[in-house]
Coordinates of C-alpha atoms and ligand atoms in Angstrom, one line a residue:
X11 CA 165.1 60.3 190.1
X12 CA 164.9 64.1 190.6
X13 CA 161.0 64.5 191.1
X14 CA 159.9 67.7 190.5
X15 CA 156.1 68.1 191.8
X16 CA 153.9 69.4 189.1
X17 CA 150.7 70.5 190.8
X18 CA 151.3 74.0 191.3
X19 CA 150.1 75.2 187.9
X20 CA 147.1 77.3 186.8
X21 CA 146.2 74.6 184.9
X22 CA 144.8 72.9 187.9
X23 CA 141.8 74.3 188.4
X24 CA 142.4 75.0 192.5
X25 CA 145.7 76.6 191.7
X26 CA 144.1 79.1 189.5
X27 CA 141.1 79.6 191.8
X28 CA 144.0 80.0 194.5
X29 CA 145.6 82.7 192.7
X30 CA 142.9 84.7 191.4
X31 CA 141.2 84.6 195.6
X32 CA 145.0 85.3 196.6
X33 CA 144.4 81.8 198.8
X34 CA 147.7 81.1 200.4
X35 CA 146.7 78.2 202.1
X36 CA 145.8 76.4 199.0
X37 CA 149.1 76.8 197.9
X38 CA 150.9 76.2 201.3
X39 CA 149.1 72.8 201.7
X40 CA 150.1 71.6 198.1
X41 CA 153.5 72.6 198.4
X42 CA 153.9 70.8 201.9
X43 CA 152.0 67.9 200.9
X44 CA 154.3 67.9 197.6
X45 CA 157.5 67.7 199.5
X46 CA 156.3 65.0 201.9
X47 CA 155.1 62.2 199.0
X48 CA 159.1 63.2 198.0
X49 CA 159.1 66.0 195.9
X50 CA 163.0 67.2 195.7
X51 CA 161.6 70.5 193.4
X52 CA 158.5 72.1 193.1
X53 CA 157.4 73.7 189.4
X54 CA 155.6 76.7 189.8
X55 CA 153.8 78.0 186.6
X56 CA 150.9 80.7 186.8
X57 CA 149.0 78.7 183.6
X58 CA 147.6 80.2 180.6
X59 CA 144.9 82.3 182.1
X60 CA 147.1 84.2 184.4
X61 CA 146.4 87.8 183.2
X62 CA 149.1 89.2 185.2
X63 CA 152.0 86.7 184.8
X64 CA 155.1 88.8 186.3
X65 CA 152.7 89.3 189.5
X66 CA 150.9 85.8 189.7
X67 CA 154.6 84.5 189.4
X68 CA 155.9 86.0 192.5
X69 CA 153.1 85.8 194.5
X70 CA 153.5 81.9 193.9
X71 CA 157.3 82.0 194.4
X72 CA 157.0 83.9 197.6
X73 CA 154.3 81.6 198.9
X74 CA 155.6 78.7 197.9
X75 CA 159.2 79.4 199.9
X76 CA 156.9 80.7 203.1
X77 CA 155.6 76.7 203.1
X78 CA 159.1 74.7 202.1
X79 CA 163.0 75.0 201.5
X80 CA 162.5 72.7 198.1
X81 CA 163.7 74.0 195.2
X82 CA 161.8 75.8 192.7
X83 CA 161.6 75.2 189.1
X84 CA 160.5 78.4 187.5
X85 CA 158.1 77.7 184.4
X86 CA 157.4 80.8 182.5
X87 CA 158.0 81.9 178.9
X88 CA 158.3 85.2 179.9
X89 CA 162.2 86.3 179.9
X90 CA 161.5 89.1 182.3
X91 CA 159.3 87.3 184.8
X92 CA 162.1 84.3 184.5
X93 CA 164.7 86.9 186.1
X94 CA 162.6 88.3 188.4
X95 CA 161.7 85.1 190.1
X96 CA 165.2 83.7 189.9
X97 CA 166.5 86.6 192.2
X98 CA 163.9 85.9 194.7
X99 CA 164.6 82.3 194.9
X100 CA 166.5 81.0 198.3
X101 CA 167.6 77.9 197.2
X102 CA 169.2 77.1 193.7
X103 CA 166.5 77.7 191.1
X104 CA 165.5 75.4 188.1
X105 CA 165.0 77.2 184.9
X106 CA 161.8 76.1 182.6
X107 CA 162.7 76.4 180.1
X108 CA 164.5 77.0 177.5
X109 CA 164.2 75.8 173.1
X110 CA 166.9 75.9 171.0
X111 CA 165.9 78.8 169.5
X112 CA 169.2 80.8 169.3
X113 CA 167.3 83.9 171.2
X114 CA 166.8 81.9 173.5
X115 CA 169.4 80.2 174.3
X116 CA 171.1 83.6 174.4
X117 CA 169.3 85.1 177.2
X118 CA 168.7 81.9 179.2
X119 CA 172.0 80.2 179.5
X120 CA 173.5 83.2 181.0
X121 CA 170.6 83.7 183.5
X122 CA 171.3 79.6 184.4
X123 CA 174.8 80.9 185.3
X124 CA 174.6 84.0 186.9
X125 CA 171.9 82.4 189.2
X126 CA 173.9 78.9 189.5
X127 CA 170.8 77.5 188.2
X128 CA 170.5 74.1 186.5
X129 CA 168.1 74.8 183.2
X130 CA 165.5 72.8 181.3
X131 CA 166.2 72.6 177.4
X132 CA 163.0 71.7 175.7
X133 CA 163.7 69.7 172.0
X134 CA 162.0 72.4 170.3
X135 CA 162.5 75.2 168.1
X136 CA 160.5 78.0 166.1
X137 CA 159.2 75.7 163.9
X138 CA 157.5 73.0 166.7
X139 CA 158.1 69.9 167.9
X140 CA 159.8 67.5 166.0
X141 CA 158.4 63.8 165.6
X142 CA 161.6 61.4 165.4
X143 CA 164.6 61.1 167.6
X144 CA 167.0 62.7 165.1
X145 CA 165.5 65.7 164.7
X146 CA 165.1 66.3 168.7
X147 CA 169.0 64.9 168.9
X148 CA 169.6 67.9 166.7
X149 CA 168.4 70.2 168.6
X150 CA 169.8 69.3 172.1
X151 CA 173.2 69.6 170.7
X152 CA 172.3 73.1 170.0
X153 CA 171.4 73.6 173.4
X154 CA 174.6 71.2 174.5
X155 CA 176.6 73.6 173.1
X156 CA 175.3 77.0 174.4
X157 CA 175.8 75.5 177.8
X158 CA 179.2 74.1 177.4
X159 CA 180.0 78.0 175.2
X160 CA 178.7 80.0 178.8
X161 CA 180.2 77.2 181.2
X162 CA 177.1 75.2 182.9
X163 CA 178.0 72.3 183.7
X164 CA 176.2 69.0 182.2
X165 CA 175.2 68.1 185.6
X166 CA 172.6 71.1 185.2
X167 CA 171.3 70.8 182.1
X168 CA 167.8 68.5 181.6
X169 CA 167.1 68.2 178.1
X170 CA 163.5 67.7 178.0
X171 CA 162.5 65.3 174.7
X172 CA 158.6 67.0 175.4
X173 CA 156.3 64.5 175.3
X174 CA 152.8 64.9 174.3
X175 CA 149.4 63.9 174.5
X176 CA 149.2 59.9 173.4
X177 CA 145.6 60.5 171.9
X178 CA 147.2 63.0 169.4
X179 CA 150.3 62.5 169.0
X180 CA 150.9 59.0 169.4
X181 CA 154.4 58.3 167.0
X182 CA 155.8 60.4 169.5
X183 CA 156.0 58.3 172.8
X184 CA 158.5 56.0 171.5
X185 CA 160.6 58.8 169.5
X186 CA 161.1 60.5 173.2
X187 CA 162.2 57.1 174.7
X188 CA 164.7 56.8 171.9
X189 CA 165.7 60.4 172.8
X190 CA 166.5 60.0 176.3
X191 CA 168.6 56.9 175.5
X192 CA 170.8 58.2 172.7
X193 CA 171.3 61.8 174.9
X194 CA 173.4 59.4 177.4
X195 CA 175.5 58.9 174.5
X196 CA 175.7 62.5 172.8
X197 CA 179.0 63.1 175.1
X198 CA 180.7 62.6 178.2
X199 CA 179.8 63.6 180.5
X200 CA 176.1 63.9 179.5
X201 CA 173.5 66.2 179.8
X202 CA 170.6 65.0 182.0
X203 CA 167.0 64.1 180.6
X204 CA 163.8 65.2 182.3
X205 CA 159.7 64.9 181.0
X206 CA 156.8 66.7 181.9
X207 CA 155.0 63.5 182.6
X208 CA 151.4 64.0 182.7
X209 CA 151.5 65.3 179.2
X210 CA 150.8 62.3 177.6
X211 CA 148.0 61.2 178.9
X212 CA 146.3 64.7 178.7
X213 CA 142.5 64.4 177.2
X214 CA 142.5 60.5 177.9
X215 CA 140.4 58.7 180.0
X216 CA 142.7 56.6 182.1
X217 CA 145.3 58.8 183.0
X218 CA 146.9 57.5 186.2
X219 CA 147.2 53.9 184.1
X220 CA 149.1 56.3 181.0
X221 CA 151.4 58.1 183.4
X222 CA 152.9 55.4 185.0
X223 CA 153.4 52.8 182.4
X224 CA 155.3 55.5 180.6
X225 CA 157.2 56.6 183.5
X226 CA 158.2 53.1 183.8
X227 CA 159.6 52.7 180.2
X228 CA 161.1 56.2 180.6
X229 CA 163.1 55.0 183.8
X230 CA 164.3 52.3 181.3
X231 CA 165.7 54.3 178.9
X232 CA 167.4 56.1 181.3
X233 CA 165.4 59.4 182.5
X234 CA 167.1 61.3 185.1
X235 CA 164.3 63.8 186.0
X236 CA 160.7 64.0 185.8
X237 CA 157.7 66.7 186.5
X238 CA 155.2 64.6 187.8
X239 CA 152.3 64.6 191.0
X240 CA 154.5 63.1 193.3
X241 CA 151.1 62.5 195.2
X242 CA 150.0 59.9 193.4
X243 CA 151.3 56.9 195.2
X244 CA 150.9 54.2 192.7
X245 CA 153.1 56.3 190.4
X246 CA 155.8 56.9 192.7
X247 CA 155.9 53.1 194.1
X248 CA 156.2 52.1 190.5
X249 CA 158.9 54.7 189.7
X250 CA 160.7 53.4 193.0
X251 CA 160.6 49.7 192.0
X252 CA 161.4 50.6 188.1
X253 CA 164.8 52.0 189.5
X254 CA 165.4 49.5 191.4
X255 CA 165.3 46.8 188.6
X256 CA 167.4 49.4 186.8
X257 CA 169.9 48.6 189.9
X258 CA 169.6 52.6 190.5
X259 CA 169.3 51.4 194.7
X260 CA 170.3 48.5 196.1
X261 CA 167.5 45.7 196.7
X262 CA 166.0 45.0 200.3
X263 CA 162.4 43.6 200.9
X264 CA 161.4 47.1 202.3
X265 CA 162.9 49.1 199.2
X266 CA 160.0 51.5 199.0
X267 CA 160.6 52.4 202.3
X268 CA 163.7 52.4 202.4
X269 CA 163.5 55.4 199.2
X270 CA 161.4 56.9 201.3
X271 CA 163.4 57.8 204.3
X272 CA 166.1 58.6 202.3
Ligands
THG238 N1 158.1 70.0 180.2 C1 158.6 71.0 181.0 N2 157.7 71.7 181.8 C2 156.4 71.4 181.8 C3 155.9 70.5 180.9 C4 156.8 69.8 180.1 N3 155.6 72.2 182.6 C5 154.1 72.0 182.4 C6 153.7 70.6 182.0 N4 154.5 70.2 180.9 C7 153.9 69.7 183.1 N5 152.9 69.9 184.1 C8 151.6 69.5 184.0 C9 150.7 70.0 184.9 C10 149.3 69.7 184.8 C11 148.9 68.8 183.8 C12 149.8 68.3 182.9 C13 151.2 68.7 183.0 C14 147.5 68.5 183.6 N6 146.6 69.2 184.3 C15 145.1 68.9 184.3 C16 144.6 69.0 182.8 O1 145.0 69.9 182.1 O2 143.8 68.1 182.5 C17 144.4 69.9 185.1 C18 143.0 69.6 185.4 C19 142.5 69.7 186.8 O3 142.2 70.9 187.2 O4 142.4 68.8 187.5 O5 147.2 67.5 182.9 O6 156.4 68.9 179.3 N7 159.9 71.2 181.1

C-alpha cells in the first residue's frame, strides 16, 4: 500500500493554528513523526479557512521538505497554487487532484507530465458525486483517457472512487468498493485506486473502529493507495495483516515487523 499521511491539513485544528502562528515546529514534528509510523507521501492541504491559499501552500511545502525527503501530495483546487508548488517540490510530486471535468483534466494532466508527477483523479464531475459504481466507472474512463491522450502512464494515475461520510451517505461505501474492483478490470494495464480514508467516518462517534474496518474491505477489493493517519497504529497493523491475507507479502510470524523495516 502507498500510504500517504493525511494530517497535514487545516482541517486539523493544530495545523491551522500552525499556519496562521507560522509554527514550523508543529509541522516539522508531524511530518517526521508521519514518515516514521511509514508514511511513503505526505498530503499537504492549507484547509478551507486558509485565507491566503497560494501563500499558506508554500509555506507548508517548504517546511514540510526542511523536515523529510517523502514525497508530497499537493491538495489544492486552485490551478495556480497547484503549479506553483509542483516546481518547488524536490522529489516527484503527487497531484490532488483532479475530476473529470474536461477543464480540468485539460490543465492538470499536462502539469502531471511536465512535472513527472503521478495525479489523483477524483470520480467526480460538475454535477457531484455520483452514488453507484457505473456512474463513477464512467467517469474514470474520462480521466483514463486524458492520461493515456497526454502520455502518463497508468502506473501514475490513482483514481480516487471518493468516499464519504457513512452517517450521510451511507449507499455509498459499498458502490466505492465495487469501484475499486471493477477499475482493475477497465484495461490493462490499469490505473491505480487510492481513498481519502478518514472521510467516512467524518461526524461519527467511533471513528478509529469506521476507518479501519473499511480500510480492511478496501484492501480486499484491491486498493492500491490510501490517505490515511499513518499514526494510528491499530490502523496500520490491520492494513499490514489485510495485505498479507491478500498474499500482497509473504507470511512470517513477525510480518508486522517485517513491513516495517522494509
Ligand atoms: N480524496 C483525496 N484527497 C483528500 C480526500 C479524499 N484530501 C482531504 C481528505 N479527503 C483526506 N484527508 C482528511 C484529513 C482530515 C480529516 C478527514 C480527511 C478529518 N479531520 C478532522 C475532522 O474534520 O473531524 C479534524 C478534526 C481535528 O482537528 O482533530 O476528519 O477523499 N484525493
Amino acid at each position: 500500500m502507498f500510504i500517504i499521511g493525511e494530517r497535514i491539513n487545516g482541517m486539523y485544528k493544530d495545523v491551522h493554528k500552525a499556519l496562521v502562528e507560522h509554527k514550523d515546529d508543529v509541522i516539522i514534528d508531524l511530518a517526521k513523526k508521519q514518515v516514521a509510523a511509514g508514511a511513503q507521501a505526505l498530503d499537504i492541504n492549507v484547509g478551507p479557512a486558509s485565507e491566503d491559499p497560494m501563500k499558506d501552500m508554500q509555506w507548508l511545502v517548504e517546511v514540510a521538505q526542511k523536515a523529510t525527503d517523502a514525497r508530497l501530495c499537493i491538495d489544492t483546487t486552485k490551478a495556480d497554487v497547484m503549479e506553483k508548488c509542483l516546481s518547488l517540490c524536490k522529489q516527484r510530486p503527487v497531484i490532488n487532484s483532479t475530476t473529470g471535468q474536461k477543464e480540468k483534466l485539460d490543465v492538470l494532466m499536462p502539469l502531471a507530465k511536465k512535472y513527472n508527477a503521478s495525479i489523483i483523479g477524483l470520480t467526480m464531475t460538475k454535477s457531484g458525486i455520483p452514488q453507484d459504481a457505473h456512474s463513477r466507472i464512467e467517469i474514470a474512463t474520462q480521466i483514463i483517457m486524458a492520461a493515456q491522450e497526454q502520455g502518463v502512464d497508468m502506473e501514475d494515475l490513482y483514481i480516487d472512487a471518493v468516499i464519504l461520510p457513512v452517517n450521510v451517505a451511507q449507499p455509498h461505501a459499498k458502490e466505492v468498493l465495487d469501484t475499486i474492483r471493477q477499475i482493475k478490470v477497465l484495461c490493462d494495464p490499469s490505473p491505480k485506486t487510492v481513498l481519502g480514508l478518514s472521510n467516512v467516518s467524518q461526524g461519527t462517534p467511533n471513528r478509529p473502529l469506521i476507518n479501519r474496518t473499511y480500510l480492511t474491505m478496501a484492501v480486499a477489493a484491491g486498493l492500491d493507495a490510501a490517505i490515511v493517519d499513518p499514526m494510528d497504529k491499530e490502523l496500520m497493523d490491520e492494513m499490514i495483516t489485510a495485505e498479507l491475507l491478500m498474499e500482497k507479502a509473504i507470511y512470517c510470524d513477525s510480518y508486522i515487523d517485517a513491513y516495517k523495516k522494509k
